[in-house]
Coordinates of C-alpha atoms and ligand atoms in Angstrom, one line a residue:
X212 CA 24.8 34.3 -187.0
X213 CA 26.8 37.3 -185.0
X214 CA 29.0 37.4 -188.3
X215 CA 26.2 38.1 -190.2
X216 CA 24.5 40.6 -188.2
X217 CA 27.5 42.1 -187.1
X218 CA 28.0 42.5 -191.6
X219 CA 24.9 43.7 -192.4
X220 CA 25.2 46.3 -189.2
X221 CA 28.6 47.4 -190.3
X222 CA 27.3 47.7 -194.1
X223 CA 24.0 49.7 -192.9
X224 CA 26.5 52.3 -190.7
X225 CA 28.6 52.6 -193.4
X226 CA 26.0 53.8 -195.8
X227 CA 24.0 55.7 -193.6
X228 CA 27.9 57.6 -193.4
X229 CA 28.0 58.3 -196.5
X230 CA 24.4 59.5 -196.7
X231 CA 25.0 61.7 -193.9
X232 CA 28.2 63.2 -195.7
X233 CA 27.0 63.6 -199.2
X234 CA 29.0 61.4 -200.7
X235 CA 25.6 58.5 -201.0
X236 CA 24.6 57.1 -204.7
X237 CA 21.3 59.3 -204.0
X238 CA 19.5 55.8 -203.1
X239 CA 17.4 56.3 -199.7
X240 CA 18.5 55.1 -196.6
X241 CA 15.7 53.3 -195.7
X242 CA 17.3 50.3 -194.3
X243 CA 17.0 50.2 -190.5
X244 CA 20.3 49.8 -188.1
X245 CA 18.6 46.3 -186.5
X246 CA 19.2 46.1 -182.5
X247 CA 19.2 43.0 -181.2
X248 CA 17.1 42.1 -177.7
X249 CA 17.2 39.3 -176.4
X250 CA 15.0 38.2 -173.7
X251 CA 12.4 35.0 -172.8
X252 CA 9.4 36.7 -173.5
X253 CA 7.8 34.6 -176.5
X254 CA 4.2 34.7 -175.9
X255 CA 1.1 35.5 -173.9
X256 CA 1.3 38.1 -171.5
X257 CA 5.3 38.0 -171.3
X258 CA 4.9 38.8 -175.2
X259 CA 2.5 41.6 -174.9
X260 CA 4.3 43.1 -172.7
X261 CA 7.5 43.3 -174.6
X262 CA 5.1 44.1 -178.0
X263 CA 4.2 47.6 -176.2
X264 CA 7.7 48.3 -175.2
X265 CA 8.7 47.9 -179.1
X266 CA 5.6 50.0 -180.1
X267 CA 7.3 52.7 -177.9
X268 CA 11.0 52.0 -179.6
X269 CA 9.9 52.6 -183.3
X270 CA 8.2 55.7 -182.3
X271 CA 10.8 56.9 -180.4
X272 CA 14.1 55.5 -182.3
X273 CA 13.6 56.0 -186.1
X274 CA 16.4 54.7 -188.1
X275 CA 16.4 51.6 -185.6
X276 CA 14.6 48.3 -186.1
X277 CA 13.9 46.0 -183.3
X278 CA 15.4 42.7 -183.9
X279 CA 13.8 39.8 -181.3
X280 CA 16.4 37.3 -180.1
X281 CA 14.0 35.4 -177.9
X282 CA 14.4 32.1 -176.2
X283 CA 11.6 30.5 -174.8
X284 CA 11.4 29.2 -171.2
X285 CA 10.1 30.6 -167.8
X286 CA 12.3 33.1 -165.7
X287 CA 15.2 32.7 -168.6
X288 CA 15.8 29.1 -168.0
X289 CA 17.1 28.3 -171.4
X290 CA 18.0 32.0 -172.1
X291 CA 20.3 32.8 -169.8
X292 CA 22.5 29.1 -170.9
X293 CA 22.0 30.3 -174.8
X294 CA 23.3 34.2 -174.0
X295 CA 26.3 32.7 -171.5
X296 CA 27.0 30.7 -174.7
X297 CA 27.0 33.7 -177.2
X298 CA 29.0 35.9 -174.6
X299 CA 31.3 33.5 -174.2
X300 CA 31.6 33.5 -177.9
X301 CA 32.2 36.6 -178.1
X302 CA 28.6 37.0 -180.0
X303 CA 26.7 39.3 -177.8
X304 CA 23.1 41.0 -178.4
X305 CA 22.5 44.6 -178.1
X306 CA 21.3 44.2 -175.1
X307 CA 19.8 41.4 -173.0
X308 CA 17.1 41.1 -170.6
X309 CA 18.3 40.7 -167.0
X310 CA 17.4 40.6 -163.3
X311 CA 18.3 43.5 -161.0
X312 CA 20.2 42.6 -158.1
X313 CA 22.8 39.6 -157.4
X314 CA 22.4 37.8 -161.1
X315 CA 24.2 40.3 -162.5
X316 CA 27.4 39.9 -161.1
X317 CA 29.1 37.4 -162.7
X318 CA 28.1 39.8 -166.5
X319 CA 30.0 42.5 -164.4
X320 CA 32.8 41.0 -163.1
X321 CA 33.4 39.7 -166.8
X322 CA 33.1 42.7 -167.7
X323 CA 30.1 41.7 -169.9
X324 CA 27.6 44.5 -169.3
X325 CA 28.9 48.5 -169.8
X326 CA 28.6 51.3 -166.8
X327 CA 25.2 53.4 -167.4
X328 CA 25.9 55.5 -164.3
X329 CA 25.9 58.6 -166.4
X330 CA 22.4 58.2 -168.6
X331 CA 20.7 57.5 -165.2
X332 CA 21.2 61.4 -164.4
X333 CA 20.6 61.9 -168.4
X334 CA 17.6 60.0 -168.3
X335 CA 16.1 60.8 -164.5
X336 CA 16.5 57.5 -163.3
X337 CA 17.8 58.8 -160.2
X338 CA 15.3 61.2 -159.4
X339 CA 12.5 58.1 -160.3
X340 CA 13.6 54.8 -158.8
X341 CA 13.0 54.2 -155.4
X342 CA 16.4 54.9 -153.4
X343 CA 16.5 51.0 -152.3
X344 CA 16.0 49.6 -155.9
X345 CA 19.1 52.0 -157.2
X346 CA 20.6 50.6 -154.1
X347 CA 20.3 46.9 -155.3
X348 CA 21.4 47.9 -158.7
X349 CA 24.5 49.6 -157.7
X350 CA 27.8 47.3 -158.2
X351 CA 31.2 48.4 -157.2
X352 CA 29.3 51.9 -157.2
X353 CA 28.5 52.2 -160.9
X354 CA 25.1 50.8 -162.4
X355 CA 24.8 48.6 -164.9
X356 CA 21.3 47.9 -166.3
X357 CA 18.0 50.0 -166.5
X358 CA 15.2 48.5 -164.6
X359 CA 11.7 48.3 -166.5
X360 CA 9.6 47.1 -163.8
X361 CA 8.7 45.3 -160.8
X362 CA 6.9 42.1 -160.6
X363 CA 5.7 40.6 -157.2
X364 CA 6.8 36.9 -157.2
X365 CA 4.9 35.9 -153.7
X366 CA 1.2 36.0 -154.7
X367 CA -1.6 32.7 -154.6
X368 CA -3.6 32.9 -158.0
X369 CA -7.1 30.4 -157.7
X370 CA -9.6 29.0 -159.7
X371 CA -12.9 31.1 -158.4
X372 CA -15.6 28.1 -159.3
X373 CA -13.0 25.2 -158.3
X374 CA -13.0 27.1 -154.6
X375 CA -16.4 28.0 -154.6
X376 CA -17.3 23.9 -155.3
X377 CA -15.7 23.1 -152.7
X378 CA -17.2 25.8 -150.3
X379 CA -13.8 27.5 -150.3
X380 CA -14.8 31.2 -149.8
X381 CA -12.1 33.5 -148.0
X382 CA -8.2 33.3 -148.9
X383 CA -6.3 31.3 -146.1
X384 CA -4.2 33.7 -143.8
X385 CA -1.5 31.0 -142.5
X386 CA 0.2 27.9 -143.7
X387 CA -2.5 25.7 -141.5
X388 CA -5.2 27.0 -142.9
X389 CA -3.7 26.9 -146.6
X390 CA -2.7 23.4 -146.1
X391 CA -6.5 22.6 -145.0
X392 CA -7.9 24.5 -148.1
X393 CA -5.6 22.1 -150.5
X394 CA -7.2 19.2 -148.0
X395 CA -10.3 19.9 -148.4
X396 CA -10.1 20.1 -152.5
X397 CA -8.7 17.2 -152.6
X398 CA -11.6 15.8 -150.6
X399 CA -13.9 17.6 -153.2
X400 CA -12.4 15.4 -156.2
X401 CA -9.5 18.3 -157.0
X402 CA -6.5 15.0 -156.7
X403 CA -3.4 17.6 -157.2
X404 CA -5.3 21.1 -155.9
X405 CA -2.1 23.0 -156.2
X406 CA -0.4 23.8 -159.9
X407 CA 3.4 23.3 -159.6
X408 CA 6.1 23.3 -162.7
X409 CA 9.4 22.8 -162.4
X410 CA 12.4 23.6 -160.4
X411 CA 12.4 27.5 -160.5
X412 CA 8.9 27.3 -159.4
X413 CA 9.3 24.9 -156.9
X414 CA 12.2 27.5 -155.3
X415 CA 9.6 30.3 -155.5
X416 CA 7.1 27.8 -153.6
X417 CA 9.3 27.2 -150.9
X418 CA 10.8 30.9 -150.8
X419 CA 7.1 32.0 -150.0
X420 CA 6.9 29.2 -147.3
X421 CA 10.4 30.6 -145.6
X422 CA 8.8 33.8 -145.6
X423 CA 5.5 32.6 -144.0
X424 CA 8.3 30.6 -141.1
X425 CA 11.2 32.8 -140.7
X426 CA 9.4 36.4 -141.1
X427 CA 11.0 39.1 -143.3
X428 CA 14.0 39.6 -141.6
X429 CA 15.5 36.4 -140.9
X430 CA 14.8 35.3 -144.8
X431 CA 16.7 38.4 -146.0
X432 CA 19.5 37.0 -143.6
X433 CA 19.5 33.9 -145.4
X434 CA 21.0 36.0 -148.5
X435 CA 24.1 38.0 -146.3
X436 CA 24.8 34.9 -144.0
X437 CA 22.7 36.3 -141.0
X438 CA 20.4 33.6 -141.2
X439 CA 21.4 29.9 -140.9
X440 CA 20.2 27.5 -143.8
X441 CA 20.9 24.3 -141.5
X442 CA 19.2 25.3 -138.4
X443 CA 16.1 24.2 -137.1
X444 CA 13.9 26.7 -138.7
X445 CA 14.9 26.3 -142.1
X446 CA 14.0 22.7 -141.9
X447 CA 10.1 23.4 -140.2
X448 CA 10.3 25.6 -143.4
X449 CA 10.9 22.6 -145.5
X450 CA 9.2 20.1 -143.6
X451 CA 5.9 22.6 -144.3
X452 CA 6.8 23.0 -148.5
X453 CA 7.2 19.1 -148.4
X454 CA 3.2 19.2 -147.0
X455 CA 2.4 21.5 -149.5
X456 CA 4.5 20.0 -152.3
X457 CA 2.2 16.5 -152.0
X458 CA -0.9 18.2 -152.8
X459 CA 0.8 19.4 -156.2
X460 CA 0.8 17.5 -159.6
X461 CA 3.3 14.5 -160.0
X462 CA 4.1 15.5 -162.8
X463 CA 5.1 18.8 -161.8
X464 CA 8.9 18.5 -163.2
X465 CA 7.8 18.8 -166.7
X466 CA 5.8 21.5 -166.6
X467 CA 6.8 25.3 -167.2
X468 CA 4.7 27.9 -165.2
X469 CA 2.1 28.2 -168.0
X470 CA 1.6 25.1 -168.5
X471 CA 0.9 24.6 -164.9
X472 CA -1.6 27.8 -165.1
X473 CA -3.1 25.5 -167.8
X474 CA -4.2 23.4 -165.0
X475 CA -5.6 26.0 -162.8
X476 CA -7.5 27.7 -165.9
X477 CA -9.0 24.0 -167.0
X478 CA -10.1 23.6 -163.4
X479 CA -8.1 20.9 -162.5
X480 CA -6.6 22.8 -159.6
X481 CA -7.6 25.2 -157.1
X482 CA -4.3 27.3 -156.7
X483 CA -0.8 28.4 -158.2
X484 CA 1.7 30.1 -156.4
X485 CA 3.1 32.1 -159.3
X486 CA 4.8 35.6 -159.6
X487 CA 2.1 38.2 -161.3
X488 CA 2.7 37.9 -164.4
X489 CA 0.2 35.5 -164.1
X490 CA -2.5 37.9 -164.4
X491 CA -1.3 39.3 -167.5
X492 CA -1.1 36.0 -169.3
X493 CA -4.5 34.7 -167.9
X494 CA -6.1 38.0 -169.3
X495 CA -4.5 36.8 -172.4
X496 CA -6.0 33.4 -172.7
X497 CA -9.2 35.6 -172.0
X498 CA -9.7 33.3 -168.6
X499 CA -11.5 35.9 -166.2
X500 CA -12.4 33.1 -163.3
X501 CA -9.7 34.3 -161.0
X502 CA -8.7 36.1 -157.7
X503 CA -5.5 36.4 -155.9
X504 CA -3.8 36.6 -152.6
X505 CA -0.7 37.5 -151.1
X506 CA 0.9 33.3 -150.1
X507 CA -0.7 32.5 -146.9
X508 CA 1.6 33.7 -143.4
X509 CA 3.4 36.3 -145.9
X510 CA 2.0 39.2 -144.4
X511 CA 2.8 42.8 -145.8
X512 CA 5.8 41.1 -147.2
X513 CA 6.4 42.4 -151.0
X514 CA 9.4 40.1 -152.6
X515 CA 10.0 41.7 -155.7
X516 CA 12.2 41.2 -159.0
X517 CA 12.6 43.3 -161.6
X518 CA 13.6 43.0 -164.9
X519 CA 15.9 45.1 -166.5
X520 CA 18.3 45.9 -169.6
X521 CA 21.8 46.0 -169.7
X522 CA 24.2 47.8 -172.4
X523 CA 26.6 44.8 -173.5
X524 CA 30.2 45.8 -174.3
X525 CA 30.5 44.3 -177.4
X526 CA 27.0 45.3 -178.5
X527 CA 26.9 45.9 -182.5
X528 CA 24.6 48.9 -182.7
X529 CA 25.3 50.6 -179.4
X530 CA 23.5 53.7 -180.3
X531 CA 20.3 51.4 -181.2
X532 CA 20.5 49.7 -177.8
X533 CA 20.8 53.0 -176.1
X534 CA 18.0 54.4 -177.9
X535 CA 15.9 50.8 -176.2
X536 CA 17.5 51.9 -173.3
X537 CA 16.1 55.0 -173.0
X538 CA 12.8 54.1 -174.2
X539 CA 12.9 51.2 -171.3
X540 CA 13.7 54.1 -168.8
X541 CA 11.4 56.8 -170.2
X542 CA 7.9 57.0 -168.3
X543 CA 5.8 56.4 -171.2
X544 CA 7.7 53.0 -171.8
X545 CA 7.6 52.1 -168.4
X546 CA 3.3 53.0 -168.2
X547 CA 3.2 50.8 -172.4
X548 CA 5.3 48.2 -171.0
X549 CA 3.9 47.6 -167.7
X550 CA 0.6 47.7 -168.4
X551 CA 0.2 44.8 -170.6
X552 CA 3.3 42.7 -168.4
X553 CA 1.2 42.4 -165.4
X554 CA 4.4 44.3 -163.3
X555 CA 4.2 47.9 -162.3
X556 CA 6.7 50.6 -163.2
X557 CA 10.2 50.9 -161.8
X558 CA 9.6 54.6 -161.7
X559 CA 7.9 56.6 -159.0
X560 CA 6.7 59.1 -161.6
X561 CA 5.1 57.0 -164.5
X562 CA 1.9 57.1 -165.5
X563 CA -0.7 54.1 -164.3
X564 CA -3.2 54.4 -167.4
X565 CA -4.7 51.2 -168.0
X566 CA -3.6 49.4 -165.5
X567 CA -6.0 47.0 -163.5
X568 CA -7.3 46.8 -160.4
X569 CA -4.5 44.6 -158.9
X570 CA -1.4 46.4 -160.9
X571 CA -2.8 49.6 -158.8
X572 CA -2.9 47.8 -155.7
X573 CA 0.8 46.6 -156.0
X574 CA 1.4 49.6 -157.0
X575 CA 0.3 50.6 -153.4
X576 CA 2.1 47.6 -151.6
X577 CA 5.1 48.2 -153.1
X578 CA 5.3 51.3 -151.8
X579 CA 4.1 50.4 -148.6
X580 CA 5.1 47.2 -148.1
X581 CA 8.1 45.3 -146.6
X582 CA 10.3 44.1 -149.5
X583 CA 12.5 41.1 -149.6
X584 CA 14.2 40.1 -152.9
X585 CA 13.9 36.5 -154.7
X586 CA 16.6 34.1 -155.4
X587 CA 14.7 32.4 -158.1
X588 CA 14.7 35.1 -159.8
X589 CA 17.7 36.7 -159.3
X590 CA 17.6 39.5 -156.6
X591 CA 18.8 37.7 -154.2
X592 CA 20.7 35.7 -155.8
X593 CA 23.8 35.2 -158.1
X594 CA 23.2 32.9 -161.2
X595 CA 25.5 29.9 -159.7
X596 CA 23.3 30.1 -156.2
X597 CA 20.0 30.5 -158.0
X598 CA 21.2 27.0 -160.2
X599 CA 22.7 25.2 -157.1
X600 CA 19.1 25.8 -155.3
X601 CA 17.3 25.0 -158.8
X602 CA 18.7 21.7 -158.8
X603 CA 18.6 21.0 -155.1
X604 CA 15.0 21.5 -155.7
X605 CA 14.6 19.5 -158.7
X606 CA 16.8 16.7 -156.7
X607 CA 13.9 16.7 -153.6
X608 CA 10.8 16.9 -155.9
X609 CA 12.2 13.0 -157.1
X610 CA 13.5 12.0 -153.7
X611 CA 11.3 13.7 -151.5
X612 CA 14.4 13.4 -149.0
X613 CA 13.8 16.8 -146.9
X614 CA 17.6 16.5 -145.2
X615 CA 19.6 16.1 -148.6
X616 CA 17.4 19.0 -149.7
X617 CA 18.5 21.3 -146.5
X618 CA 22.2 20.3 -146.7
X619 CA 22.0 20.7 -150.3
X620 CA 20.7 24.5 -149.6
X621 CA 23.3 24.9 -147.0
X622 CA 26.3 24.3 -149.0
X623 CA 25.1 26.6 -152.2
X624 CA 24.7 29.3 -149.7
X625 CA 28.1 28.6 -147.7
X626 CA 29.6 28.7 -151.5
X627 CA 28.2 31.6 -152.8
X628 CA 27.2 34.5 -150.1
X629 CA 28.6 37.4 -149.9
X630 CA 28.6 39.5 -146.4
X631 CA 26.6 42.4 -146.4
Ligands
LIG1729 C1 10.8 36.2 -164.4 C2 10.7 37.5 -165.1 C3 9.3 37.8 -165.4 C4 8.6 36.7 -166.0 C5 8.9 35.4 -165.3 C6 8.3 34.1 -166.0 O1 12.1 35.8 -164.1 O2 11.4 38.5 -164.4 O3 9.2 39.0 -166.2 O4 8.9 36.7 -167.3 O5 10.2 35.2 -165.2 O6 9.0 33.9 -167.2

């Protein structure tokens, strides 16, 4: 596959070379330089989102075609094994979507991902990110990838009618009085009142639940070795996801996050605790029965994750992938891209046209909110701690064993933090 579209790239430079110098047959250079992007955004919202930010790329990058290497699956889950597999083969895309923050070590220590220090000045990157995002991106004091946006992972999305049929009519403001709601649905015929998928969602779940225990502060110490993962709190913290985890769908393990949205759109449950992309993938499916609310005990907590792009270093067309780069980074990519992803721009200074009611209120929380990152995906995170938690999770949603599930947490994080 790379040998091919490494050819056909090499053929396409060379003649555009020669039609550059004057020494082409005469024939027109129409064919494209293809640049290869490879992310997990096949469909719904995810999709559109990505659609608009190609929009942007053939108007801004003639001569380059956008070539989709997309691999299905929520937060990268099968992605991020196919792209390890092609970097280790020495088969990279142009560029690959990534999270900012801690997953993108490992890419930079193997030297993976190229230093775009320099276009951020080129490109006003420094001037427009928030000082604590650059922060986060920063690694060995260079930065490597070009954040596109910022999605909000702790939010409650409900069914409006479920809740209302069951005389649900304000949005819980603690874990008791959540836990109480997803009672009394179940009371009103709702058997499995919260939507859960699989693993990655079940580590968001209980990240929003050690934010509601532990308060801002002492879950950001879980991520520099401040906090304990063994102590006492951490397992109230589990003992209260294990509550929450029983109202959920038994056969949560098999579902990805849209097909447990399915469930909340079809009525079958009340709630999902999802990131907000949601919003742009149930405005997809043209579902407009919905509210949301920050996760119950959260507070004016903002965790956040953003997804960015990275250069590779054995990118193909690196001209083509800098030319997505600096759409990505531009403010008109950033307003196209955002609006139809559900996230909100990276940049201070883009424009918010079109964007909803809620984009413009995260808009407001992010800026006025407390932010803590995510592990699940990736800003707290590196990707071996983020899979050790995934599968501890996936291990306790079988065995429902809350102390294999704590000492399982314990030892990722004793293997993989690093001290502030
Ligand atoms: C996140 C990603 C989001 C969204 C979500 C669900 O990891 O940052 O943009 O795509 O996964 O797939």
């Amino acid at each position: 596959m790379r040998t091919t579209r490494r050819a056909l790239a090499a053929v396409v430079s060379a003649a555009a070379l020669l039609v550059a110098s004057g020494c082409g047959a005469g024939e027109d250079d129409a064919t494209a330089s293809t640049v290869e992007v490879f992310t997990w955004w096949a469909e719904g919202g995810e999709k559109a989102g990505l659609d608009a930010l190609v929009s942007r790329f053939t108007a801004a990058c003639p001569g380059q075609e956008f070539q989709s290497g997309v691999i299905a699956g929520g937060a990268g889950v099968n992605a991020k094994q196919v792209l390890n597999a092609r970097l280790q083969q020495n088969d990279p895309p142009d560029t690959f979507q990534a999270h900012a923050g801690a997953e993108l070590l490992d890419h930079i220590n193997a030297a993976q991902v190229s230093d775009l220090t320099a276009r951020y000045e080129a490109w006003g990157l420094t001037a427009a990110l928030p000082a604590g995002l650059i922060e986060t991106l920063t690694v060995n004091g260079k930065l490597w990838s070009v954040p596109a946006g910022v999605h909000r992972a702790n939010v409650v999305w409900a069914n409006d009618q479920v809740l209302a049929d069951a005389g649900i009519l304000v949005a819980p403001k603690n874990l008791k009085e959540f836990v109480a709601n997803l009672e009394k649905l179940r009371r009103n015929g709702i058997e499995s009142p919260l939507a859960l998928g699989r693993d990655w969602t079940q580590l968001m779940l209980l990240e929003a639940v050690l934010i509601s225990d532990l308060g801002s502060k002492r879950f950001n110490g879980l991520f520099n070795g401040e906090t304990k993962w063994d102590g006492k709190p951490v397992r109230t913290a589990i003992d209260d996801f294990a509550t929450i985890v029983g109202y959920s769908n038994p056969d949560r393990d098999s579902l990805d996050w849209p097909q447990a949205e399915q469930l909340l759109i079809d009525g079958k449950a009340g709630y999902q605790m999802m990131g907000d992309w949601v919003a742009a993938d149930l405005d997809q499916k043209n579902f407009s029965g919905y509210d949301s609310f920050t996760f119950p005990g959260n507070g004016k907590t903002f965790q956040w994750l953003a997804d960015s792009f990275v250069l590779t270093t054995g990118a193909a067309n690196p001209a083509g992938a800098e030319c997505w780069l600096r759409t990505v980074a531009s403010p008109e990519g950033q307003q196209a891209f955002n609006a139809r992803k559900g996230s909100i721009p990276a940049r201070t200074d883009a424009p918010t046209v079109g964007f909803t009611d809620y984009q413009i209120e995260a808009v407001e929380d992010w800026k006025s909110g407390t932010p803590v990152p995510s592990c699940a995906h990736g800003s707290a995170c590196s990707q071996p701690w983020q899979n050790a938690a995934n599968a501890a999770l996936g291990a306790f949603s079988t065995s429902g064993d809350a102390a294999a599930l704590q000492a399982a947490l314990a030892a990722a994080a004793r293997q993989f933090v690093r001290q502030p």
